[in-house]
Amino acid sequence: MDISTLILMFTGLSLGMLHAFDADHIMAVTSLSAKRSSPRQIAFFCGRWALGHGATVLLLAILFIVFDWHLSEQASLWAERFIGVLLLSVGLFLAYRFIHPNAGLKITTHQHADGTKHTHIVEVSKPHRSHLPVSVGIVHGVAGSGPLLAVLPALIAKSSSLGILYVVLFSIGVLLSMLCFGLLLGFTQSLLYDRSETLFRYAKGILGLATALLGFVWLKGTF
């Protein structure tokens, strides 16, 4: 393996690790994982996002390199708009939960055999959407700088197999960064919640407003 190939491989891994920290990626996974309760859950959430992103970029690379296929400008534009709508929606939802902290809670009462009644406030359970991070990752793989950073260098590689390998390393870089970010985010949230539940709630409210603002700016830029 010559030096130019090694440089290309290192570039793929490095660009992937940097690409994971794009603003829209970070805001999306941070906001969407805000209800996860442990660093492991949040890291797993971020990892699934990275898998969806990586699979999409790899598929695009194969289509571009092997089949000489091209992604239409219209499809890329609508993917960008979807990201804006997603960020705006998630941000507004977090802001709503900040204003209405009791939303999604219900009061349950049960009576024991001796006649004693107990009242509990519990969160309404919702179906677990395990596909959500993967789906968002797929859209991010089509939109933004992902195709540019991952696919274009692969197109100028010496061979198709080398180009595909570049994209694989790029996706691995994204995955590694997202797993590390997820763990860091999880530990930070746990630390913040343990210190002050009120502070944690305000942090989520600020995060919601920031995410909604980014979504609005992102969406505006597509028109």
C-alpha positions in Angstrom: 0.0 0.0 0.0 1.6 3.3 -1.1 1.7 6.5 0.8 -1.1 8.2 -1.2 -3.5 5.4 -0.3 -2.6 5.6 3.4 -3.2 9.4 3.3 -6.6 8.8 1.6 -7.6 6.3 4.2 -6.5 8.5 7.1 -8.3 11.4 5.5 -11.5 9.4 5.3 -11.4 8.4 8.9 -10.5 11.9 10.1 -13.1 13.7 8.0 -15.7 11.2 9.2 -14.8 12.0 12.9 -15.1 15.7 12.2 -18.2 15.5 10.1 -20.1 13.9 13.0 -19.9 17.2 14.8 -21.7 19.2 12.2 -24.2 21.6 14.0 -27.3 19.9 12.6 -26.1 16.5 13.6 -25.3 17.5 17.2 -28.5 19.4 17.7 -30.6 16.7 16.3 -29.2 13.8 18.3 -28.9 15.9 21.5 -32.6 17.0 21.3 -33.9 13.6 20.2 -32.1 11.8 23.0 -33.1 14.3 25.7 -35.5 11.8 27.3 -32.9 9.0 27.5 -31.9 8.4 31.1 -28.4 6.9 31.0 -25.1 7.5 29.1 -25.3 4.0 27.6 -28.8 4.6 26.2 -27.7 8.0 24.7 -24.6 6.5 23.2 -26.7 3.7 21.8 -29.1 6.2 20.3 -26.2 8.2 18.7 -24.7 5.0 17.4 -27.9 4.0 15.6 -28.0 7.5 14.1 -24.4 7.0 12.8 -25.3 3.6 11.4 -28.2 5.1 9.4 -26.0 7.9 8.2 -23.1 5.6 7.3 -25.3 3.1 5.5 -26.8 5.9 3.4 -23.5 7.5 2.5 -22.1 4.0 1.6 -25.1 3.3 -0.6 -24.7 6.6 -2.4 -21.0 5.9 -2.9 -21.8 2.5 -4.5 -24.4 4.0 -6.7 -22.1 6.9 -7.8 -18.9 4.8 -8.3 -20.2 1.5 -9.6 -23.4 2.5 -11.4 -22.5 6.1 -12.3 -25.8 7.3 -10.7 -26.3 10.9 -9.6 -28.5 12.3 -6.8 -30.9 14.9 -8.1 -30.6 18.4 -6.8 -34.3 18.3 -6.0 -33.9 15.2 -3.8 -31.0 16.8 -1.9 -33.0 20.0 -1.5 -36.0 18.2 0.0 -33.7 16.3 2.4 -32.3 19.6 3.5 -35.8 20.9 4.1 -36.7 17.8 6.1 -33.8 18.4 8.4 -34.9 21.9 9.0 -38.5 20.8 9.8 -37.2 18.1 12.1 -34.9 20.5 14.0 -37.7 23.1 14.3 -40.3 20.5 15.4 -38.1 18.8 18.0 -36.9 22.2 19.4 -40.5 23.4 19.7 -41.5 20.2 21.4 -38.7 20.6 24.0 -39.8 24.2 24.6 -43.4 23.1 25.0 -42.3 20.4 27.6 -40.4 23.2 29.4 -43.5 25.4 29.6 -45.7 22.4 30.4 -43.6 20.1 32.6 -46.6 18.0 33.6 -47.6 17.2 30.0 -47.5 13.5 29.5 -48.1 12.7 33.1 -51.2 11.1 34.6 -52.4 10.5 38.1 -53.2 6.9 39.1 -55.0 5.8 42.3 -55.2 2.3 43.7 -56.7 0.9 46.8 -55.2 -1.9 49.0 -57.2 -4.6 50.7 -57.2 -2.7 54.0 -58.9 0.3 52.3 -55.8 2.5 52.1 -55.6 4.5 48.9 -52.4 5.5 47.2 -52.0 8.1 44.4 -49.0 8.1 42.0 -48.0 10.4 39.3 -46.5 8.5 36.4 -45.4 9.3 32.9 -47.6 8.1 30.1 -45.8 5.3 28.3 -45.4 5.7 24.5 -44.3 3.1 22.0 -40.5 2.9 21.7 -39.4 4.3 18.3 -36.1 2.4 17.9 -36.1 3.3 14.2 -36.1 7.0 14.8 -32.4 7.6 15.1 -31.7 5.4 12.1 -34.3 7.3 10.0 -32.9 10.7 11.0 -29.4 9.4 10.2 -30.5 8.3 6.8 -31.8 11.7 6.0 -28.6 13.4 7.3 -26.7 11.0 5.0 -28.4 12.5 1.9 -28.5 16.1 3.1 -25.7 18.4 4.2 -22.0 17.9 3.6 -22.0 14.2 4.0 -22.2 13.2 0.3 -19.6 16.0 -0.5 -17.0 14.9 2.1 -17.6 11.1 1.7 -18.4 10.6 -1.9 -16.4 13.1 -3.9 -13.0 12.0 -2.6 -14.0 8.4 -3.2 -14.7 9.3 -6.9 -11.1 10.3 -7.4 -9.6 7.2 -5.8 -7.4 5.0 -7.9 -10.0 2.2 -8.0 -13.6 1.5 -7.1 -12.7 -0.7 -4.2 -10.4 1.9 -2.8 -13.2 4.5 -3.1 -15.6 2.3 -1.2 -13.0 1.6 1.5 -12.6 5.4 1.9 -16.4 5.7 2.5 -16.4 2.8 4.9 -13.6 4.5 7.0 -15.4 7.8 6.8 -18.5 6.1 8.2 -16.5 4.4 10.9 -15.1 7.8 11.9 -18.6 9.2 12.2 -19.7 6.2 14.3 -16.7 6.6 16.7 -17.2 10.3 17.2 -21.0 9.8 17.8 -20.4 7.1 20.3 -17.9 9.2 22.2 -20.3 12.2 22.0 -23.2 10.1 23.2 -21.3 8.9 26.3 -20.1 12.5 27.1 -23.6 13.8 26.6 -25.1 11.1 28.8 -22.7 11.7 31.7 -23.2 15.4 31.4 -27.0 15.1 31.6 -26.8 12.7 34.5 -24.4 15.0 36.4 -26.7 18.0 35.7 -29.8 16.1 36.8 -28.2 14.9 40.0 -27.1 18.4 40.9 -30.4 20.1 40.2 -33.5 18.8 38.5 -34.6 22.5 37.9 -31.3 23.3 36.3 -31.6 20.2 34.1 -35.1 21.3 33.1 -33.9 24.8 32.2 -31.0 23.3 30.2 -33.5 21.3 28.1 -35.6 24.3 27.6 -32.6 26.3 26.3 -31.6 23.4 24.1 -35.1 23.4 22.7 -35.1 27.0 21.8 -31.6 26.7 20.3 -32.6 23.7 18.2 -35.8 25.4 17.0 -33.8 28.5 16.0 -31.3 26.4 14.1 -34.1 24.6 12.4 -35.7 27.9 11.4 -32.5 29.3 10.0 -31.7 25.9 8.2 -35.2 25.8 6.7 -35.0 29.4 5.6 -31.8 28.8 3.8 -33.4 26.2 1.5 -35.8 28.7 0.0 
